[in-house]
Amino acid sequence: MWEKIEMLDFKYCIKPFISSDTCGDSAFFSKCKDSYLLFIGDLGGHSNKELSIISSEIKKSLEKNKEKNIYELFELINNLNGVKEYGLAFFLGRVNEKIEILQYIAIGNIKLNLLRKKNIKNLKKQDGFLGFQIPENIENNLLKLKNNDKILICTDGVDSFKDKIISFLSLHSLEESVKYISDKYSLKKDDALVSILEFKQKETFNNIEIPTFKREEIHFNTISETAYENHVNTEVSLKELDKSYFFSSIDNSLNSREKLSQILNYLNFDSLKYVKVKTIILEVLSLSTNKFDIYISTEVLQIKTLIKEVFVKKLTPIIGLEKHFLDKEKNLLIINYPLSNKIETNSSKHNKLKEMINLGLDKNSYKMYKIDEEKNRLLTKQSKLAALGEMIGAIAHQWRQPLNELAIRIQKIKYAHKNNKINDSYIKEFLKENMMTIEFMSNTIDDFRNFFKNEKQKSVFNVRTAIEHVIDIQTCQLNEHNIKITIEGDDFDIYGLKNEFMQVILNLINNSKDAFFKNKIINPMIKIDIRENKISLEDNAGGINKKDISRVFEPYFTTKNTDENTGIGLYMSKIIIEDNMNGELKIENKNNGIEITILLGDIQ
Amino acid sequence: MNFQINSTSDLKLTLSLIKQYIKNNISDTILMNELLILVSEIIYNIRKFSQEGTVDISIKEDYFFIKAKDNGKGFAKKTEQSILEGYSTANSLGLGLPSIIRICDELEIITSNTGTYIECGKKLKC
């Protein structure tokens, strides 16, 4: 292990204005546990006994607290009464024994220079004066030191020497150099302090460890390859958690990283475990493109991914001693993390969080999403009720005539009986006619009932047949208004929700029917054309007003006046076609009416 | 080359652009990797600790310079710990700053509670 041995030397020389016990300039250099602390101060004024007392105070405070951070030392000094009274310009710095960095705070009129390789450069410091004008933000500076660097720190009682001293310094010792500068450049009108900090570095080969921040919990586990073999091929194999515990998937995308953070925060992992899990997942993802599946049971977090054995071996140092198992046949890596708190996987809190994380939403967006979802659900319910209302109207309408027929025939019995017409053939005829009527009424109920079943299962169905079915149900109404309906074209099957599709067609036909009535159209006609994946419905009902046509798909928008018209029909139809069936629903004015086009996607 | 880093920046893209730039100017792979680590550590530190920052990269007279500035909280109160390995305030491994110190030849950092400015130089030829 290459070690850099640092050697710091510090020499200084003070020329007080009058005497050393009235001098406001001071220097303090001390070895601490792992570092060297350096302080140079210039109290405001000179020829004052107080100043040297305050300087001693500062040095005492530094000596007492020298292991503290520079920032804390600065605060201590800043709070001394003497400093507040007279003001202080200062340099406070530290060099760690083994890291070649000079860290310092320097405020005020102190001359700060770096002499490196025959070049003099000003080092950064802040303007101000402790006690009078403290900078708002205290800057801490870090400077990487190089072998033979010399830091020159002088108080303002020393005139600037620029680069005139370079040659002298390169040929003389530190002590001589300090004396030289002091003799030649100290101004007679003030206390003057000249100091030089010299940094030397030697590289040697040594078995020394790198200084680290003592964090007890980190164990660096190194597992040799044989140990790995033993570790992974143990009899104890990890069982995959049941699919119902699946929570989410993590892949290489940016969103996934957010997801992962959300999940680990939810599980309340302490920062160390958090980093470990995150590191493993991200390292694996950088090696392979497969995603990680995250399973959460009441007591365990299980992460799974497909990954080749050769990669798992590379990752052993990172996975360490976590319980993990590689199914070599399936190339499946499973790692289990026991949870510190039990998770209720059935609670609504858990499921809501799962939905939120998988949608990639934050708390607020998720709230809005749920509100929207509820709104849509209510809207669907309303629309169904409205459609139901329409259907009940249709049933009533469909039954009115048959009921009349039944009533008439039943009443006729009285007269038939009076006139002795009731015989076997009369009874036979009577039964036949009435049963037919009753069957017709019964079929109506079945038709409507099937129509209304809440269908969640998609199926393959024939479009033409479905449309014809709807027309059948509507026959009485259509005939009453003399509406001619034709179906033309090819035919095709689609995969979707049959009943919902039929609801859409019903809605469209009803809309046309209402328009025919409102506009008193003489020869009402609906033409339905079926092509591959495209259904169009044309009518001659007079079309829609230009100002309204862009709004017809809005919920609650209606151009009809009657109370029954809720304005939900086209909105729901659009949702059914576009969201549930991945299609498109368009409406345009054409000729004397409108043309509605339904485009349907391929079978999925 | 100048970059803005903020919470929505695509760091992967930024780093690959920088990699290209470095590749075009340097053929030594070890050196190139060191520079990438340097740049990557600095950029990720900006992202981790501050809302936004800027990074400036240049190659002048055999020296690779990177100057970065952010408006985070800085580490003025904890400089002694921050240069040690294993110290992290952001739940990470704490190897960033020590690595930067090791890799670069010249390094100056000014940090205060309004942000951090870092200037690194690395010699390109031995």
PDB file of N, CA, C and O in Angstrom, chain A residues 5-11 29-31 34-38 93-102 145 149 151 174 196-201:
ATOM      1  N   ILE A   5       3.683  10.132   3.205  1.00  0.00           N
ATOM      2  CA  ILE A   5       3.994  10.673   4.531  1.00  0.00           C
ATOM      3  C   ILE A   5       4.060  12.184   4.416  1.00  0.00           C
ATOM      4  O   ILE A   5       4.823  12.731   3.616  1.00  0.00           O
ATOM      5  N   GLU A   6       3.258  12.813   5.225  1.00  0.00           N
ATOM      6  CA  GLU A   6       3.207  14.272   5.173  1.00  0.00           C
ATOM      7  C   GLU A   6       4.066  14.852   6.271  1.00  0.00           C
ATOM      8  O   GLU A   6       4.103  14.342   7.386  1.00  0.00           O
ATOM      9  N   MET A   7       4.736  15.916   5.899  1.00  0.00           N
ATOM     10  CA  MET A   7       5.498  16.611   6.922  1.00  0.00           C
ATOM     11  C   MET A   7       5.183  18.081   6.833  1.00  0.00           C
ATOM     12  O   MET A   7       5.358  18.693   5.775  1.00  0.00           O
ATOM     13  N   LEU A   8       4.690  18.608   7.931  1.00  0.00           N
ATOM     14  CA  LEU A   8       4.343  20.022   7.962  1.00  0.00           C
ATOM     15  C   LEU A   8       5.323  20.754   8.850  1.00  0.00           C
ATOM     16  O   LEU A   8       5.638  20.315   9.947  1.00  0.00           O
ATOM     17  N   ASP A   9       5.792  21.880   8.341  1.00  0.00           N
ATOM     18  CA  ASP A   9       6.656  22.697   9.168  1.00  0.00           C
ATOM     19  C   ASP A   9       6.095  24.106   9.174  1.00  0.00           C
ATOM     20  O   ASP A   9       5.651  24.618   8.141  1.00  0.00           O
ATOM     21  N   PHE A  10       6.132  24.703  10.335  1.00  0.00           N
ATOM     22  CA  PHE A  10       5.551  26.044  10.442  1.00  0.00           C
ATOM     23  C   PHE A  10       6.521  26.956  11.191  1.00  0.00           C
ATOM     24  O   PHE A  10       6.961  26.639  12.287  1.00  0.00           O
ATOM     25  N   LYS A  11       6.849  28.068  10.568  1.00  0.00           N
ATOM     26  CA  LYS A  11       7.716  29.032  11.244  1.00  0.00           C
ATOM     27  C   LYS A  11       7.105  30.420  11.116  1.00  0.00           C
ATOM     28  O   LYS A  11       6.520  30.759  10.090  1.00  0.00           O
ATOM     29  N   PHE A  29       0.038  27.113  16.358  1.00  0.00           N
ATOM     30  CA  PHE A  29       0.188  25.931  15.522  1.00  0.00           C
ATOM     31  C   PHE A  29       0.267  24.735  16.448  1.00  0.00           C
ATOM     32  O   PHE A  29       1.129  24.680  17.321  1.00  0.00           O
ATOM     33  N   SER A  30      -0.624  23.750  16.246  1.00  0.00           N
ATOM     34  CA  SER A  30      -0.645  22.649  17.202  1.00  0.00           C
ATOM     35  C   SER A  30      -0.996  21.336  16.535  1.00  0.00           C
ATOM     36  O   SER A  30      -1.796  21.294  15.597  1.00  0.00           O
ATOM     37  N   LYS A  31      -0.368  20.268  17.036  1.00  0.00           N
ATOM     38  CA  LYS A  31      -0.686  18.947  16.514  1.00  0.00           C
ATOM     39  C   LYS A  31      -1.905  18.412  17.256  1.00  0.00           C
ATOM     40  O   LYS A  31      -1.951  18.389  18.473  1.00  0.00           O
ATOM     41  N   ASP A  34      -5.395  13.719  14.677  1.00  0.00           N
ATOM     42  CA  ASP A  34      -5.115  13.261  13.318  1.00  0.00           C
ATOM     43  C   ASP A  34      -4.730  14.392  12.400  1.00  0.00           C
ATOM     44  O   ASP A  34      -4.724  14.221  11.193  1.00  0.00           O
ATOM     45  N   SER A  35      -4.457  15.581  12.941  1.00  0.00           N
ATOM     46  CA  SER A  35      -4.265  16.715  12.047  1.00  0.00           C
ATOM     47  C   SER A  35      -3.438  17.793  12.710  1.00  0.00           C
ATOM     48  O   SER A  35      -3.017  17.664  13.862  1.00  0.00           O
ATOM     49  N   TYR A  36      -3.181  18.843  11.946  1.00  0.00           N
ATOM     50  CA  TYR A  36      -2.488  20.017  12.457  1.00  0.00           C
ATOM     51  C   TYR A  36      -3.421  21.199  12.350  1.00  0.00           C
ATOM     52  O   TYR A  36      -4.054  21.399  11.309  1.00  0.00           O
ATOM     53  N   LEU A  37      -3.447  22.000  13.412  1.00  0.00           N
ATOM     54  CA  LEU A  37      -4.312  23.177  13.424  1.00  0.00           C
ATOM     55  C   LEU A  37      -3.441  24.419  13.388  1.00  0.00           C
ATOM     56  O   LEU A  37      -2.447  24.512  14.112  1.00  0.00           O
ATOM     57  N   LEU A  38      -3.839  25.378  12.552  1.00  0.00           N
ATOM     58  CA  LEU A  38      -3.052  26.604  12.409  1.00  0.00           C
ATOM     59  C   LEU A  38      -3.949  27.815  12.491  1.00  0.00           C
ATOM     60  O   LEU A  38      -4.986  27.886  11.838  1.00  0.00           O
ATOM     61  N   GLY A  93      -6.856  27.276   9.879  1.00  0.00           N
ATOM     62  CA  GLY A  93      -6.782  26.181   8.919  1.00  0.00           C
ATOM     63  C   GLY A  93      -6.373  24.871   9.558  1.00  0.00           C
ATOM     64  O   GLY A  93      -5.894  24.807  10.686  1.00  0.00           O
ATOM     65  N   ARG A  94      -6.591  23.809   8.805  1.00  0.00           N
ATOM     66  CA  ARG A  94      -6.258  22.470   9.303  1.00  0.00           C
ATOM     67  C   ARG A  94      -5.772  21.605   8.158  1.00  0.00           C
ATOM     68  O   ARG A  94      -6.303  21.687   7.043  1.00  0.00           O
ATOM     69  N   VAL A  95      -4.747  20.793   8.454  1.00  0.00           N
ATOM     70  CA  VAL A  95      -4.310  19.808   7.464  1.00  0.00           C
ATOM     71  C   VAL A  95      -4.391  18.437   8.115  1.00  0.00           C
ATOM     72  O   VAL A  95      -3.788  18.202   9.158  1.00  0.00           O
ATOM     73  N   ASN A  96      -5.129  17.550   7.497  1.00  0.00           N
ATOM     74  CA  ASN A  96      -5.241  16.199   8.029  1.00  0.00           C
ATOM     75  C   ASN A  96      -3.910  15.484   7.846  1.00  0.00           C
ATOM     76  O   ASN A  96      -3.234  15.653   6.830  1.00  0.00           O
ATOM     77  N   GLU A  97      -3.558  14.657   8.811  1.00  0.00           N
ATOM     78  CA  GLU A  97      -2.269  13.970   8.793  1.00  0.00           C
ATOM     79  C   GLU A  97      -2.041  13.153   7.539  1.00  0.00           C
ATOM     80  O   GLU A  97      -0.938  12.989   7.061  1.00  0.00           O
ATOM     81  N   LYS A  98      -3.106  12.555   7.005  1.00  0.00           N
ATOM     82  CA  LYS A  98      -2.923  11.629   5.906  1.00  0.00           C
ATOM     83  C   LYS A  98      -3.592  12.041   4.603  1.00  0.00           C
ATOM     84  O   LYS A  98      -3.485  11.358   3.600  1.00  0.00           O
ATOM     85  N   ILE A  99      -4.316  13.154   4.631  1.00  0.00           N
ATOM     86  CA  ILE A  99      -4.965  13.595   3.391  1.00  0.00           C
ATOM     87  C   ILE A  99      -4.425  14.966   3.056  1.00  0.00           C
ATOM     88  O   ILE A  99      -4.494  15.888   3.872  1.00  0.00           O
ATOM     89  N   GLU A 100      -3.877  15.128   1.879  1.00  0.00           N
ATOM     90  CA  GLU A 100      -3.160  16.351   1.531  1.00  0.00           C
ATOM     91  C   GLU A 100      -4.081  17.516   1.177  1.00  0.00           C
ATOM     92  O   GLU A 100      -4.025  18.080   0.083  1.00  0.00           O
ATOM     93  N   ILE A 101      -4.960  17.830   2.113  1.00  0.00           N
ATOM     94  CA  ILE A 101      -5.887  18.926   1.878  1.00  0.00           C
ATOM     95  C   ILE A 101      -5.711  19.957   2.988  1.00  0.00           C
ATOM     96  O   ILE A 101      -5.690  19.602   4.163  1.00  0.00           O
ATOM     97  N   LEU A 102      -5.586  21.229   2.599  1.00  0.00           N
ATOM     98  CA  LEU A 102      -5.610  22.309   3.580  1.00  0.00           C
ATOM     99  C   LEU A 102      -7.025  22.871   3.563  1.00  0.00           C
ATOM    100  O   LEU A 102      -7.497  23.326   2.519  1.00  0.00           O
ATOM    101  N   LEU A 145      -2.849  20.119  -1.536  1.00  0.00           N
ATOM    102  CA  LEU A 145      -1.458  20.544  -1.434  1.00  0.00           C
ATOM    103  C   LEU A 145      -0.538  19.638  -2.214  1.00  0.00           C
ATOM    104  O   LEU A 145      -0.790  18.441  -2.350  1.00  0.00           O
ATOM    105  N   ASP A 149       4.913  22.708  -1.337  1.00  0.00           N
ATOM    106  CA  ASP A 149       4.066  23.909  -1.293  1.00  0.00           C
ATOM    107  C   ASP A 149       4.392  24.717  -0.047  1.00  0.00           C
ATOM    108  O   ASP A 149       4.648  24.163   1.025  1.00  0.00           O
ATOM    109  N   ILE A 151       2.751  27.894   2.155  1.00  0.00           N
ATOM    110  CA  ILE A 151       1.649  28.830   2.343  1.00  0.00           C
ATOM    111  C   ILE A 151       2.186  30.006   3.147  1.00  0.00           C
ATOM    112  O   ILE A 151       2.682  29.821   4.273  1.00  0.00           O
ATOM    113  N   LEU A 174      13.374  27.622   6.220  1.00  0.00           N
ATOM    114  CA  LEU A 174      12.104  28.261   6.550  1.00  0.00           C
ATOM    115  C   LEU A 174      12.318  29.393   7.549  1.00  0.00           C
ATOM    116  O   LEU A 174      11.802  30.502   7.401  1.00  0.00           O
ATOM    117  N   ILE A 196       5.223  31.081   7.548  1.00  0.00           N
ATOM    118  CA  ILE A 196       5.214  30.185   6.381  1.00  0.00           C
ATOM    119  C   ILE A 196       4.895  28.773   6.857  1.00  0.00           C
ATOM    120  O   ILE A 196       5.500  28.282   7.822  1.00  0.00           O
ATOM    121  N   LEU A 197       3.957  28.144   6.183  1.00  0.00           N
ATOM    122  CA  LEU A 197       3.631  26.744   6.444  1.00  0.00           C
ATOM    123  C   LEU A 197       4.158  25.941   5.266  1.00  0.00           C
ATOM    124  O   LEU A 197       3.791  26.192   4.124  1.00  0.00           O
ATOM    125  N   GLU A 198       5.049  25.012   5.544  1.00  0.00           N
ATOM    126  CA  GLU A 198       5.613  24.236   4.447  1.00  0.00           C
ATOM    127  C   GLU A 198       5.061  22.822   4.459  1.00  0.00           C
ATOM    128  O   GLU A 198       4.998  22.162   5.513  1.00  0.00           O
ATOM    129  N   PHE A 199       4.697  22.346   3.281  1.00  0.00           N
ATOM    130  CA  PHE A 199       4.109  21.010   3.162  1.00  0.00           C
ATOM    131  C   PHE A 199       5.047  20.132   2.356  1.00  0.00           C
ATOM    132  O   PHE A 199       5.400  20.454   1.219  1.00  0.00           O
ATOM    133  N   LYS A 200       5.497  19.030   2.948  1.00  0.00           N
ATOM    134  CA  LYS A 200       6.331  18.107   2.210  1.00  0.00           C
ATOM    135  C   LYS A 200       5.669  16.737   2.217  1.00  0.00           C
ATOM    136  O   LYS A 200       5.047  16.325   3.200  1.00  0.00           O
ATOM    137  N   GLN A 201       5.862  16.045   1.118  1.00  0.00           N
ATOM    138  CA  GLN A 201       5.194  14.759   1.020  1.00  0.00           C
ATOM    139  C   GLN A 201       6.134  13.738   0.419  1.00  0.00           C
ATOM    140  O   GLN A 201       6.795  13.981  -0.578  1.00  0.00           O
TER     141      GLN A 201
END
